[in-house]
Amino acid sequence: MCHACVIDGVRKSMLSRRGLLRGAAAAGLASAAAGMGSARAALAQAKGTAVDLTHAYDGTFPTFDGNPGIVFEESVNFDKSGYQIWKLTIYEHTGTHIDAPMHFSKDGASVDALPVENLVAPLCVIDLTAKAAEDANAMVSREDIDAWISANGAIPPGACVAMHSGWAAKLGDPAFRNTPEGAFAFPGFSKEATDYLAELGAASIGVDTLSLDPGNSADFAVHYSWLPGGRFGIENLANLDKLPAAGATIFIGAPKHRPGTGGPARVLAVI
């Protein structure tokens, strides 16, 4: 069959499938919303302004181990075939991505098993920019959470609590990852804070840095306590400075490969 015929057939098939997928997505969202208490309330408050919390990334995006997190290999050339395809080699924990329970527990839930009701959630943004300006390894503390609650009300059950440290503005600069001497340096959560959030019923946490733990962590205490408890995290969030402290709803487009320890995600907020 000629390439033009193949492309035309694929185009028609995709148009048909898009209609089906739109209907399925709407039905799936309605079904998920029916089981979400606080998330349903947050959706009702959303005004419809969408904010992309996801960084575009390529092989130059900073990674924890310093190796490229995504590699592109040409699979089909446009000039030769009339269409083009890349073969991608992706490491799960690169770019804006999910840390699933399995990432730090042998038998924890994989990314495909994350409860769908926790992927649409009230978003609480804790501003850590002042502390981070003074200390590159600043941590969200229990006191920071209590201050947020005092100003904004209770943390909703099932919420995603995100740290806004201002670190996303450093992307493209070596300081996003390291000190001039090469040591890891970036803000994160303290174990005390995430233990408290677990008590309060939060389902996920997010950071605008490379790791849930601060850069100088020697034991990954947050990863080893938060994730095995069945909760998940999001690393390398973008545009948290464009959101209010409370009132936004987060939509977490987690990947669904099994048995995944996490993976790149498209994350949006609606205010």
Coordinates of C-alpha atoms in Angstrom, one line a residue:
M1 CA 0.0 0.0 0.0
C2 CA 1.3 3.5 -0.9
H3 CA 2.5 5.9 1.9
A4 CA -0.2 8.4 0.9
C5 CA -2.9 5.8 1.3
V6 CA -1.5 4.7 4.7
I7 CA -1.3 8.3 5.9
D8 CA -4.9 9.0 4.7
G9 CA -6.2 5.9 6.4
V10 CA -4.3 6.7 9.6
R11 CA -5.7 10.3 9.5
K12 CA -9.3 9.1 9.2
S13 CA -8.8 6.5 11.9
M14 CA -7.3 9.1 14.3
L15 CA -10.2 11.5 13.7
S16 CA -12.6 8.7 14.5
R17 CA -10.7 7.7 17.6
R18 CA -10.4 11.2 18.8
G19 CA -14.1 11.4 19.1
L20 CA -14.3 8.2 20.9
L21 CA -11.4 9.2 23.2
R22 CA -13.1 12.5 24.0
G23 CA -16.2 10.7 25.0
A24 CA -14.3 8.1 27.0
A25 CA -12.3 10.8 28.7
A26 CA -15.4 12.7 29.7
A27 CA -17.1 9.6 31.0
G28 CA -14.0 8.6 32.9
L29 CA -13.6 12.0 34.5
A30 CA -17.3 12.0 35.5
S31 CA -16.9 8.6 37.0
A32 CA -13.8 9.5 38.9
A33 CA -15.3 12.8 40.1
A34 CA -18.3 10.8 41.6
G35 CA -16.0 9.2 44.1
M36 CA -14.0 12.3 45.1
G37 CA -15.1 14.2 48.1
S38 CA -12.7 17.2 48.4
A39 CA -11.6 17.0 44.8
R40 CA -15.2 17.5 43.6
A41 CA -15.5 20.6 45.8
A42 CA -12.2 21.9 44.3
L43 CA -13.5 21.3 40.8
A44 CA -16.6 23.3 41.5
Q45 CA -14.4 26.2 42.6
A46 CA -12.2 26.1 39.5
K47 CA -12.8 29.1 37.1
G48 CA -11.3 27.5 34.0
T49 CA -7.9 29.2 33.7
A50 CA -5.4 26.5 33.0
V51 CA -1.8 26.7 34.0
D52 CA 0.8 24.2 32.7
L53 CA 2.9 22.9 35.5
T54 CA 5.1 20.8 33.2
H55 CA 8.5 21.6 31.8
A56 CA 9.2 20.7 28.2
Y57 CA 12.3 18.6 28.2
D58 CA 15.0 17.0 26.0
G59 CA 18.3 15.4 26.6
T60 CA 19.8 18.5 28.2
F61 CA 17.2 18.7 31.0
P62 CA 19.0 18.3 34.4
T63 CA 18.8 14.8 35.9
F64 CA 19.8 13.4 39.3
D65 CA 22.6 11.2 37.9
G66 CA 23.7 13.7 35.3
N67 CA 22.9 11.4 32.3
P68 CA 20.4 12.4 29.6
G69 CA 16.9 11.5 30.7
I70 CA 15.6 11.1 27.2
V71 CA 17.3 10.0 24.0
F72 CA 15.8 10.5 20.5
E73 CA 16.5 8.2 17.6
E74 CA 15.0 8.6 14.2
S75 CA 12.8 5.7 13.3
V76 CA 11.0 7.0 10.2
N77 CA 12.4 9.9 8.1
F78 CA 9.9 12.4 6.7
D79 CA 11.7 13.1 3.5
K80 CA 11.9 9.4 2.7
S81 CA 8.5 8.2 3.9
G82 CA 6.2 11.3 4.1
Y83 CA 5.8 11.0 7.8
Q84 CA 8.1 10.9 10.8
I85 CA 8.5 8.9 14.0
W86 CA 11.1 9.0 16.8
K87 CA 12.1 6.1 18.9
L88 CA 12.5 7.3 22.5
T89 CA 14.6 5.9 25.3
I90 CA 13.2 7.4 28.5
Y91 CA 14.4 7.0 32.0
E92 CA 11.3 7.1 34.3
H93 CA 12.6 9.8 36.7
T94 CA 13.3 12.7 34.3
G95 CA 11.6 16.0 33.5
T96 CA 8.4 16.7 35.3
H97 CA 7.6 13.3 36.6
I98 CA 5.9 11.0 39.1
D99 CA 7.6 9.1 42.0
A100 CA 5.3 6.1 42.6
P101 CA 5.4 4.1 45.8
M102 CA 7.3 1.3 44.0
H103 CA 10.2 3.7 43.5
F104 CA 11.3 3.3 47.1
S105 CA 9.6 0.1 48.1
K106 CA 10.1 -3.4 46.7
D107 CA 6.4 -4.2 46.7
G108 CA 4.7 -0.8 46.6
A109 CA 2.1 0.3 44.1
S110 CA 3.4 0.9 40.6
V111 CA 2.5 4.0 38.7
D112 CA -0.3 2.4 36.8
A113 CA -2.0 1.5 40.1
L114 CA -2.2 5.0 41.5
P115 CA -5.9 5.7 42.5
V116 CA -7.5 7.8 39.8
E117 CA -9.2 9.9 42.4
N118 CA -5.8 11.1 43.6
L119 CA -4.9 12.3 40.1
V120 CA -7.4 15.2 40.3
A121 CA -7.1 16.9 43.6
P122 CA -7.1 20.2 45.5
L123 CA -3.7 21.9 45.2
C124 CA -2.1 23.6 48.2
V125 CA 1.0 25.7 47.4
I126 CA 3.4 26.4 50.2
D127 CA 5.7 29.4 49.4
L128 CA 9.2 28.6 50.4
T129 CA 10.9 31.3 48.3
A130 CA 12.2 33.4 51.2
K131 CA 13.7 30.4 53.0
A132 CA 15.2 29.1 49.8
A133 CA 16.8 32.4 49.0
E134 CA 18.7 32.1 52.3
D135 CA 19.5 28.4 52.2
A136 CA 19.8 26.4 49.0
N137 CA 18.8 23.2 50.9
A138 CA 15.9 24.8 52.7
M139 CA 13.1 22.4 53.8
V140 CA 9.3 22.7 54.2
S141 CA 8.7 22.3 57.9
R142 CA 5.7 21.4 60.0
E143 CA 5.7 25.1 61.0
D144 CA 5.4 26.1 57.3
I145 CA 2.4 23.8 57.0
D146 CA 0.8 25.2 60.1
A147 CA 1.3 28.7 58.8
W148 CA -0.4 27.8 55.5
I149 CA -3.3 26.3 57.4
S150 CA -3.6 29.4 59.6
A151 CA -3.8 31.6 56.4
N152 CA -5.9 29.3 54.1
G153 CA -7.8 26.7 56.2
A154 CA -7.4 23.0 56.5
I155 CA -5.5 20.8 54.1
P156 CA -8.3 19.0 52.1
P157 CA -8.2 15.2 52.3
G158 CA -6.6 13.8 49.2
A159 CA -4.8 17.1 48.4
C160 CA -1.6 17.6 46.6
V161 CA 0.7 19.8 48.6
A162 CA 3.4 21.5 46.5
M163 CA 6.5 23.4 47.5
H164 CA 7.1 26.6 45.6
S165 CA 10.8 27.4 46.2
G166 CA 11.4 29.5 43.1
W167 CA 13.9 26.9 41.9
A168 CA 12.2 26.5 38.5
A169 CA 13.6 29.9 37.5
K170 CA 17.1 28.4 37.8
L171 CA 16.4 25.9 35.1
G172 CA 19.2 26.1 32.5
D173 CA 21.7 27.3 35.2
P174 CA 24.0 24.8 36.9
A175 CA 22.7 26.2 40.2
F176 CA 19.4 24.3 39.6
R177 CA 21.3 21.1 40.6
N178 CA 24.6 22.0 42.2
T179 CA 26.7 24.4 44.1
P180 CA 29.7 25.8 42.3
E181 CA 31.7 23.1 44.0
G182 CA 29.5 20.4 42.5
A183 CA 27.5 19.4 45.6
F184 CA 23.7 18.8 45.2
A185 CA 21.8 21.8 46.5
F186 CA 18.1 22.4 46.2
P187 CA 15.1 22.7 48.5
G188 CA 12.8 19.9 49.5
F189 CA 10.4 18.6 52.2
S190 CA 11.5 17.5 55.7
K191 CA 10.4 14.1 56.9
E192 CA 8.6 15.9 59.8
A193 CA 6.5 17.8 57.3
T194 CA 5.6 14.9 55.2
D195 CA 4.7 12.7 58.3
Y196 CA 2.4 15.6 59.3
L197 CA 0.9 15.7 55.8
A198 CA 0.2 12.0 55.9
E199 CA -1.6 12.5 59.2
L200 CA -3.7 15.3 57.6
G201 CA -4.7 13.0 54.7
A202 CA -2.7 14.5 51.8
A203 CA -2.3 12.0 48.9
S204 CA 0.7 13.6 47.1
I205 CA 3.4 16.2 47.4
G206 CA 5.2 18.1 44.7
V207 CA 8.4 20.1 44.3
D208 CA 9.9 22.5 41.8
T209 CA 13.3 20.8 42.2
L210 CA 15.0 17.6 41.3
S211 CA 13.9 15.7 44.5
L212 CA 11.3 15.5 47.2
D213 CA 14.3 15.5 49.7
P214 CA 16.6 18.5 49.8
G215 CA 19.8 18.3 47.8
N216 CA 22.0 17.7 50.9
S217 CA 19.9 14.7 52.1
A218 CA 22.1 11.7 53.0
D219 CA 19.3 9.3 53.6
F220 CA 16.3 10.1 51.3
A221 CA 14.2 10.2 54.4
V222 CA 11.1 11.6 52.6
H223 CA 11.3 9.1 49.8
Y224 CA 11.6 6.2 52.2
S225 CA 8.7 7.3 54.4
W226 CA 6.3 9.1 52.1
L227 CA 6.3 6.7 49.1
P228 CA 6.1 3.3 50.8
G229 CA 3.0 4.6 52.6
G230 CA 1.1 4.4 49.4
R231 CA 1.4 8.0 48.5
F232 CA 3.3 9.6 45.5
G233 CA 5.3 12.6 44.6
I234 CA 5.8 14.9 41.7
E235 CA 9.3 16.4 40.9
N236 CA 10.4 19.3 38.7
L237 CA 7.1 21.2 38.6
A238 CA 6.9 24.4 36.7
N239 CA 4.9 27.7 37.1
L240 CA 3.9 27.3 40.7
D241 CA 4.5 31.1 41.0
K242 CA 1.4 31.6 38.8
L243 CA -1.0 29.8 41.3
P244 CA -2.7 31.0 44.5
A245 CA -1.8 29.3 47.8
A246 CA -5.2 27.6 47.8
G247 CA -8.2 27.1 45.4
A248 CA -6.5 25.5 42.4
T249 CA -7.3 22.0 41.2
I250 CA -4.4 19.9 39.9
F251 CA -4.7 17.4 37.1
I252 CA -1.9 14.8 37.1
G253 CA -1.4 13.0 33.8
A254 CA 0.5 10.1 35.3
P255 CA 1.8 7.4 32.9
K256 CA 0.3 4.0 33.0
H257 CA 3.0 1.5 32.2
R258 CA 3.3 -1.5 34.4
P259 CA 5.1 -2.1 36.7
G260 CA 6.4 1.5 36.6
T261 CA 8.2 3.2 39.4
G262 CA 7.1 6.5 38.1
G263 CA 7.5 8.4 34.8
P264 CA 7.3 11.7 32.9
A265 CA 3.8 13.3 33.4
R266 CA 1.8 16.2 32.0
V267 CA 0.6 18.2 35.0
L268 CA -1.9 21.0 34.8
A269 CA -3.7 23.2 37.3
V270 CA -7.0 25.0 36.9
I271 CA -7.9 28.1 38.8

